[in-house]
Amino acid sequence: MKFDRRLLTHFEWLLPLLSLAVSTLGVMTVYSATHAPGTEGWSPLAFRQLAWLAGSVAVMLAVLAFDYRRLDRSAYFVYLLVLLAVLAVPILGRIGGGSRRWIRVGPASIQPSEFMKLALVLVLARHFSRTPGARLGLRELVVPLILTALPAAAILAQPDLGTVAVLGVVSVTMLVLGGVQLRWLAAITAPVTVLAPLLWGHLKAYQQRRVLTFLNPDMDPLGAGYHVIQSKIAVGSGLIWGKGFLRGTQNHLNFLPEQHTDFIFSVFAEEWGFVGAIVLMALYFGLVMRGLVVASRARDRFGVLLALGVMAIVFWQVVINVGMTTGSLPVVGIPLPFFSYGGSSLLCLLAGIGLVMNVSMRRFFF
Amino acid sequence: MASRDFHVVPREVPPELQVRVVAGAIAVLVAFALLGTRLWLLQVVHGPEMRSLSENNRIRLVRVPAARGVVYDRHGEILIDNRPAFDVVFVPEDAHDRRRVLRNVAAYLEESESSVHQMLHAPTKRPPYEGIVLRRDLDWRGVVAVETHQLELPGVSVQVGPRRYYPFGPLAGHLLGYVGEVSETELKDAATGYRAGDLVGKASLEKSWDAELRGIPGGQQVEVDALGRRMRVLQEVPDVPGGTLTLTLDRDLQEAAERALGDAAGAIVALDPRNGEILVMVSHPAFDPNVFARGVRPDEWRALVEDRRRPLNNRAVQGQFPPGSTFKIAVATGALEMGAANASTGVSCSGGVQFGNHFFRCWKKGGHGGVNLHRAIVESCDVFFYQVGQRLGVDGIADYARRLGLGVPTGIRLEHEKTGTIPDTQWKRRRFHQPWFAGETLSVAIGQGYVTATPLQMAQMTAVIANGGTRYRPHYVKRIEAPDGTLREEVQPEILGEAHLKKSTLEQVRAGMRDVVMTEAGTGKKARVPGIEVAGKTGTAQAVKLGEDRSGTNRGPNAARDHAWFIAFAPYENPEIAISCIVEHAGEHGGTVAAPIVQQVLAHYFGRNQGPSLPTTQEASLDANTTAMPAAKPRASEPEAALAQADELDHAGAERRLEPPAASPRASDGGSGGIGAAQGAAEPRPSSARAPR
């Protein structure tokens, strides 16, 4: 492939800088969350996260090397590959925290369901780049729904409710932006939203508990409420300026099983206070907004939808995770993007950022 | 082309999509504004409140353990219950001056300060603000002392929780099992759903039925003050108690059986041949599960584990013993089925049989004379079974032994059930890479050599003969109920297999067993219960390994002595109970030691607990005869003659059962009235064994 000078002149700076800023804060907070008071040196988890960050940045830059339009052709191939990996998890996978989500690859454990988020965005972008521009009917809905339902069912069986929720909202976002008429969307979601609570109400308390603990094994009815209370206390007790780096107290009580993953925001907010939390939110906001700007300027529909899909992944995870840690949304296992401990998530997100950069830098190519 | 401005590249993006992107941007703006507001409310508006709650970890989660299910016997008597117990719990984070608090606690608990300190530094990792139990099961005086001095004892509290209680102590302890704190390995198994500190079943019923008994723990979110005292309960999830079990066990009968076995090591299993329900399961020596319920101390645990008599071992399902002559029931069944013998088969017993260059003895030195199958069972003639066993072959014997449930798991729901060994040619090749030697078949034919079985298997075999050939799964739980009394499960009898025996076979074997007890010549007369026709079979199994020092210094003074067996069913016509009894290292015969024990159990079962009504003169002659039987002592000088073993097998099976021509008589079966007078009456025996049982 010959090198094109225009790539450099149009290099996308804002997206990588913002995501790197968030990732760095993330490594720092993982360090704090896993740091045992009174000990010296790095915790192995923070170190591992740093290693993942370095590798992920390399992948992000590597993604720039080819034209994103080539993915248009291989989208289904990538999707199938990831779907197979997801299906292989029950056979090859190892158990962690009550469910089976990881596959061991060399020195690292990867979580195929994280990759599914990106793969789903890819196929949906491809699908909607070939449909008429707007006012899509029921027929165009069938394929995307199947594409979403297949991995969702496999991941639900792991069970990993959080990832399924992300796949769901990202898929709906893509449907809306892809041009499906809102009334069709409503026609499909309405029966589910009406029937589900009705059915749920008919279940006995112990049956509900059984369903809930199946879907989310980390949660026990009392424990989850307790986690939310402790998380709220942690966030709130940060006040305006926070307790200072490594000075969080709630953090060291081990009240949460997931303080370096799903509940990491509470650790950050406790130590850096309202100011820190707002700065972090501003970074996320800037990142998503910049992504939307890239999308609006993209040259073709595939590029627009790809950029929108990646941003939808980031946006929804931020909203659900922060909503959960501040006690505004129910507890589901969703990581804070770029921030929570977890290599697969970081790798996918930075690869996604690479794709959006790719779209941005090739907007003048044809 | 070249003149085209970069900024007017034609785009293939429809305007609708542009509109939607803008709408998306607005949605993002709104969402982040909401998150910012939420953070402002939490951190700025309610911040100070949250800060004060964060100090001292004011809101804590307290798990409320679920009450374990209660266990009843078949008549509704409580076998396992719960009682409230008070534990002293200390949360070190709540005490500013830990040393002083501990000194005070030690004083109120009347314990040394150092022992309290020791508990504080237990090896298990403790999350902050999680309490340490300083003392379990505090008595009332201690509770009052701690409660009234709360102010001097910040961080110390008394917590009430249910404790397992076994009202009858060691009664059926091996079947009921015990509970204990969940172990690290059990915690790692995610499927169990255990949490640190849970009490879980550790053995037998408590373990095998843990899921049914456990219930679901509840919990409380409590707000505490600066001293760690509870201020209020914020949220509560009630616990769901575990299910209630009703057993098939009969407590009264169990007690009678435990009493009958007394201090002897051994086991008794009684079951209902009509459905496999276990009525009695005794294993002695026993232990008291209450010791585990209150938390077993290390020294107590060591004593239990290191006890040579192995009180924790459930002999009924884990003890593998050579069945001795009780095994002749299986051989006789096989012989009749396969045509190796019929009612008129006659064998002449002259006190032994020469095989190769070895002489295999009958227990009756003078021989039985002409013996048919019926008499061979009744008087337990070894020579008859040597001959018939040879004709049947070891594989034929093994086939029928297995059909009767030997050598295979009984399928009872208890952990670590042993299967015993039923040898055949294949087994020998697999195990020792050796062909089967014909001489070994002779040992097998009288239940020695490689043959071993558990007392439960022997009871099951008896039940199969009693009910006409059906092998039921032995079970001890009849019913599971929810705490509110609604039925969850009624355990149904389960048929594991059919032996497919001819009617004539069953009739002959059963008639033989009846006359073991009901005739004067029978070896099991001491099992007679007035008014009930009892059928049974005696057995006396040699317990020493070949070549082992028979003085048995390694395994206790009695290790060389024979095991006494008795199996029985009753009533003869419509059997309701099948029973097996072994007295380990009794040093006497099944007919003298085990049969009277079975008699007591049967007598209790049939409600006629007045003892045997044999004429006293006959009793006296029985005792005289048994006294005359040689026991351990004379054999102590001839280790090479020793026979089968309790647990492990050695590969000298071919030599087994062979003896120097002039050796002392081999005990393979029970001494009883009118026989054996000629057998070395002059030989001395320990006086302790002389006492009639």
mmCIF file of N, CA, C and O in Angstrom, chain B residues 632-670:
data_model
loop_
_atom_site.group_PDB
_atom_site.id
_atom_site.type_symbol
_atom_site.label_atom_id
_atom_site.label_comp_id
_atom_site.label_asym_id
_atom_site.label_seq_id
_atom_site.Cartn_x
_atom_site.Cartn_y
_atom_site.Cartn_z
ATOM 1 N N ALA B 632 -8.263 -66.745 69.430
ATOM 2 C CA ALA B 632 -7.073 -66.121 68.862
ATOM 3 C C ALA B 632 -5.770 -66.741 69.354
ATOM 4 O O ALA B 632 -4.839 -66.914 68.598
ATOM 5 N N LYS B 633 -5.763 -67.030 70.611
ATOM 6 C CA LYS B 633 -4.473 -67.302 71.216
ATOM 7 C C LYS B 633 -3.680 -68.443 70.573
ATOM 8 O O LYS B 633 -2.514 -68.247 70.225
ATOM 9 N N PRO B 634 -4.270 -69.591 70.389
ATOM 10 C CA PRO B 634 -3.448 -70.671 69.847
ATOM 11 C C PRO B 634 -2.903 -70.378 68.456
ATOM 12 O O PRO B 634 -1.884 -70.931 68.086
ATOM 13 N N ARG B 635 -3.587 -69.518 67.734
ATOM 14 C CA ARG B 635 -3.139 -69.259 66.375
ATOM 15 C C ARG B 635 -2.030 -68.220 66.304
ATOM 16 O O ARG B 635 -1.444 -68.006 65.262
ATOM 17 N N ALA B 636 -1.784 -67.602 67.420
ATOM 18 C CA ALA B 636 -0.827 -66.507 67.415
ATOM 19 C C ALA B 636 0.564 -66.960 66.983
ATOM 20 O O ALA B 636 1.368 -66.161 66.528
ATOM 21 N N SER B 637 0.823 -68.227 67.090
ATOM 22 C CA SER B 637 2.163 -68.703 66.785
ATOM 23 C C SER B 637 2.332 -69.111 65.321
ATOM 24 O O SER B 637 3.403 -69.540 64.932
ATOM 25 N N GLU B 638 1.258 -68.992 64.546
ATOM 26 C CA GLU B 638 1.381 -69.490 63.180
ATOM 27 C C GLU B 638 0.875 -68.456 62.177
ATOM 28 O O GLU B 638 -0.188 -68.606 61.582
ATOM 29 N N PRO B 639 1.642 -67.445 61.970
ATOM 30 C CA PRO B 639 1.169 -66.342 61.122
ATOM 31 C C PRO B 639 0.840 -66.780 59.696
ATOM 32 O O PRO B 639 -0.033 -66.221 59.063
ATOM 33 N N GLU B 640 1.518 -67.759 59.187
ATOM 34 C CA GLU B 640 1.304 -68.133 57.781
ATOM 35 C C GLU B 640 -0.089 -68.682 57.542
ATOM 36 O O GLU B 640 -0.544 -68.787 56.416
ATOM 37 N N ALA B 641 -0.776 -69.021 58.582
ATOM 38 C CA ALA B 641 -2.098 -69.596 58.399
ATOM 39 C C ALA B 641 -3.197 -68.540 58.379
ATOM 40 O O ALA B 641 -4.351 -68.837 58.163
ATOM 41 N N ALA B 642 -2.806 -67.339 58.585
ATOM 42 C CA ALA B 642 -3.828 -66.299 58.672
ATOM 43 C C ALA B 642 -4.511 -66.066 57.337
ATOM 44 O O ALA B 642 -3.946 -66.288 56.286
ATOM 45 N N LEU B 643 -5.711 -65.608 57.427
ATOM 46 C CA LEU B 643 -6.488 -65.512 56.191
ATOM 47 C C LEU B 643 -6.853 -64.091 55.809
ATOM 48 O O LEU B 643 -6.020 -63.205 55.833
ATOM 49 N N ALA B 644 -8.035 -63.905 55.472
ATOM 50 C CA ALA B 644 -8.443 -62.654 54.818
ATOM 51 C C ALA B 644 -8.257 -61.457 55.712
ATOM 52 O O ALA B 644 -7.951 -61.566 56.882
ATOM 53 N N GLN B 645 -8.482 -60.357 55.153
ATOM 54 C CA GLN B 645 -8.147 -59.101 55.784
ATOM 55 C C GLN B 645 -9.307 -58.144 55.642
ATOM 56 O O GLN B 645 -10.178 -58.333 54.816
ATOM 57 N N ALA B 646 -9.267 -57.123 56.414
ATOM 58 C CA ALA B 646 -10.400 -56.205 56.416
ATOM 59 C C ALA B 646 -10.360 -55.227 55.256
ATOM 60 O O ALA B 646 -11.362 -54.974 54.610
ATOM 61 N N ASP B 647 -9.241 -54.668 54.975
ATOM 62 C CA ASP B 647 -9.243 -53.559 54.014
ATOM 63 C C ASP B 647 -8.509 -53.878 52.722
ATOM 64 O O ASP B 647 -9.103 -54.039 51.674
ATOM 65 N N GLU B 648 -7.215 -53.994 52.814
ATOM 66 C CA GLU B 648 -6.420 -54.149 51.604
ATOM 67 C C GLU B 648 -6.208 -55.617 51.288
ATOM 68 O O GLU B 648 -6.253 -56.493 52.158
ATOM 69 N N LEU B 649 -5.961 -55.857 50.043
ATOM 70 C CA LEU B 649 -5.766 -57.229 49.613
ATOM 71 C C LEU B 649 -4.287 -57.472 49.381
ATOM 72 O O LEU B 649 -3.576 -56.629 48.903
ATOM 73 N N ASP B 650 -3.868 -58.641 49.715
ATOM 74 C CA ASP B 650 -2.544 -59.004 49.253
ATOM 75 C C ASP B 650 -2.735 -60.056 48.182
ATOM 76 O O ASP B 650 -3.827 -60.544 47.950
ATOM 77 N N HIS B 651 -1.685 -60.400 47.493
ATOM 78 C CA HIS B 651 -1.866 -61.282 46.354
ATOM 79 C C HIS B 651 -1.482 -62.725 46.651
ATOM 80 O O HIS B 651 -1.114 -63.475 45.781
ATOM 81 N N ALA B 652 -1.557 -63.084 47.880
ATOM 82 C CA ALA B 652 -1.211 -64.453 48.229
ATOM 83 C C ALA B 652 -2.450 -65.304 48.367
ATOM 84 O O ALA B 652 -2.471 -66.294 49.075
ATOM 85 N N GLY B 653 -3.493 -64.905 47.660
ATOM 86 C CA GLY B 653 -4.787 -65.559 47.804
ATOM 87 C C GLY B 653 -4.752 -67.062 47.624
ATOM 88 O O GLY B 653 -5.474 -67.799 48.273
ATOM 89 N N ALA B 654 -3.876 -67.520 46.729
ATOM 90 C CA ALA B 654 -3.864 -68.955 46.442
ATOM 91 C C ALA B 654 -3.474 -69.752 47.665
ATOM 92 O O ALA B 654 -3.926 -70.886 47.852
ATOM 93 N N GLU B 655 -2.647 -69.130 48.483
ATOM 94 C CA GLU B 655 -2.166 -69.871 49.643
ATOM 95 C C GLU B 655 -3.137 -69.809 50.809
ATOM 96 O O GLU B 655 -2.981 -70.474 51.805
ATOM 97 N N ARG B 656 -4.111 -68.922 50.614
ATOM 98 C CA ARG B 656 -5.001 -68.709 51.714
ATOM 99 C C ARG B 656 -5.781 -69.957 52.047
ATOM 100 O O ARG B 656 -6.073 -70.763 51.180
ATOM 101 N N ARG B 657 -6.144 -70.073 53.246
ATOM 102 C CA ARG B 657 -7.002 -71.169 53.654
ATOM 103 C C ARG B 657 -6.244 -72.487 53.728
ATOM 104 O O ARG B 657 -6.800 -73.527 53.997
ATOM 105 N N LEU B 658 -4.955 -72.445 53.380
ATOM 106 C CA LEU B 658 -4.205 -73.694 53.506
ATOM 107 C C LEU B 658 -3.451 -73.637 54.812
ATOM 108 O O LEU B 658 -3.063 -72.594 55.296
ATOM 109 N N GLU B 659 -3.287 -74.756 55.352
ATOM 110 C CA GLU B 659 -2.724 -74.769 56.689
ATOM 111 C C GLU B 659 -1.823 -75.978 56.869
ATOM 112 O O GLU B 659 -1.992 -76.981 56.191
ATOM 113 N N PRO B 660 -0.936 -75.902 57.790
ATOM 114 C CA PRO B 660 -0.193 -77.110 58.177
ATOM 115 C C PRO B 660 -1.199 -78.140 58.669
ATOM 116 O O PRO B 660 -2.164 -77.786 59.337
ATOM 117 N N PRO B 661 -1.013 -79.347 58.326
ATOM 118 C CA PRO B 661 -1.994 -80.388 58.640
ATOM 119 C C PRO B 661 -2.404 -80.398 60.103
ATOM 120 O O PRO B 661 -3.553 -80.645 60.416
ATOM 121 N N ALA B 662 -1.505 -80.092 60.944
ATOM 122 C CA ALA B 662 -1.824 -80.226 62.362
ATOM 123 C C ALA B 662 -2.301 -78.921 62.984
ATOM 124 O O ALA B 662 -2.391 -78.797 64.187
ATOM 125 N N ALA B 663 -2.594 -77.962 62.129
ATOM 126 C CA ALA B 663 -2.946 -76.647 62.664
ATOM 127 C C ALA B 663 -4.241 -76.691 63.476
ATOM 128 O O ALA B 663 -5.017 -77.631 63.373
ATOM 129 N N SER B 664 -4.440 -75.647 64.186
ATOM 130 C CA SER B 664 -5.659 -75.559 64.985
ATOM 131 C C SER B 664 -6.856 -75.430 64.045
ATOM 132 O O SER B 664 -6.711 -75.064 62.893
ATOM 133 N N PRO B 665 -8.012 -75.695 64.524
ATOM 134 C CA PRO B 665 -9.188 -75.659 63.662
ATOM 135 C C PRO B 665 -9.411 -74.257 63.093
ATOM 136 O O PRO B 665 -9.157 -73.269 63.766
ATOM 137 N N ARG B 666 -9.890 -74.214 61.860
ATOM 138 C CA ARG B 666 -10.183 -72.923 61.264
ATOM 139 C C ARG B 666 -11.602 -72.537 61.597
ATOM 140 O O ARG B 666 -12.518 -73.300 61.359
ATOM 141 N N ALA B 667 -11.703 -71.421 62.104
ATOM 142 C CA ALA B 667 -13.051 -70.969 62.398
ATOM 143 C C ALA B 667 -13.624 -70.349 61.152
ATOM 144 O O ALA B 667 -13.143 -69.348 60.674
ATOM 145 N N SER B 668 -14.583 -70.972 60.571
ATOM 146 C CA SER B 668 -15.259 -70.276 59.498
ATOM 147 C C SER B 668 -16.699 -70.061 59.870
ATOM 148 O O SER B 668 -17.403 -69.341 59.211
ATOM 149 N N ASP B 669 -17.114 -70.689 60.892
ATOM 150 C CA ASP B 669 -18.506 -70.443 61.219
ATOM 151 C C ASP B 669 -18.854 -70.678 62.665
ATOM 152 O O ASP B 669 -18.058 -71.150 63.449
ATOM 153 N N GLY B 670 -20.066 -70.381 62.954
ATOM 154 C CA GLY B 670 -20.521 -70.208 64.317
ATOM 155 C C GLY B 670 -20.656 -71.490 65.105
ATOM 156 O O GLY B 670 -21.273 -72.440 64.670
#
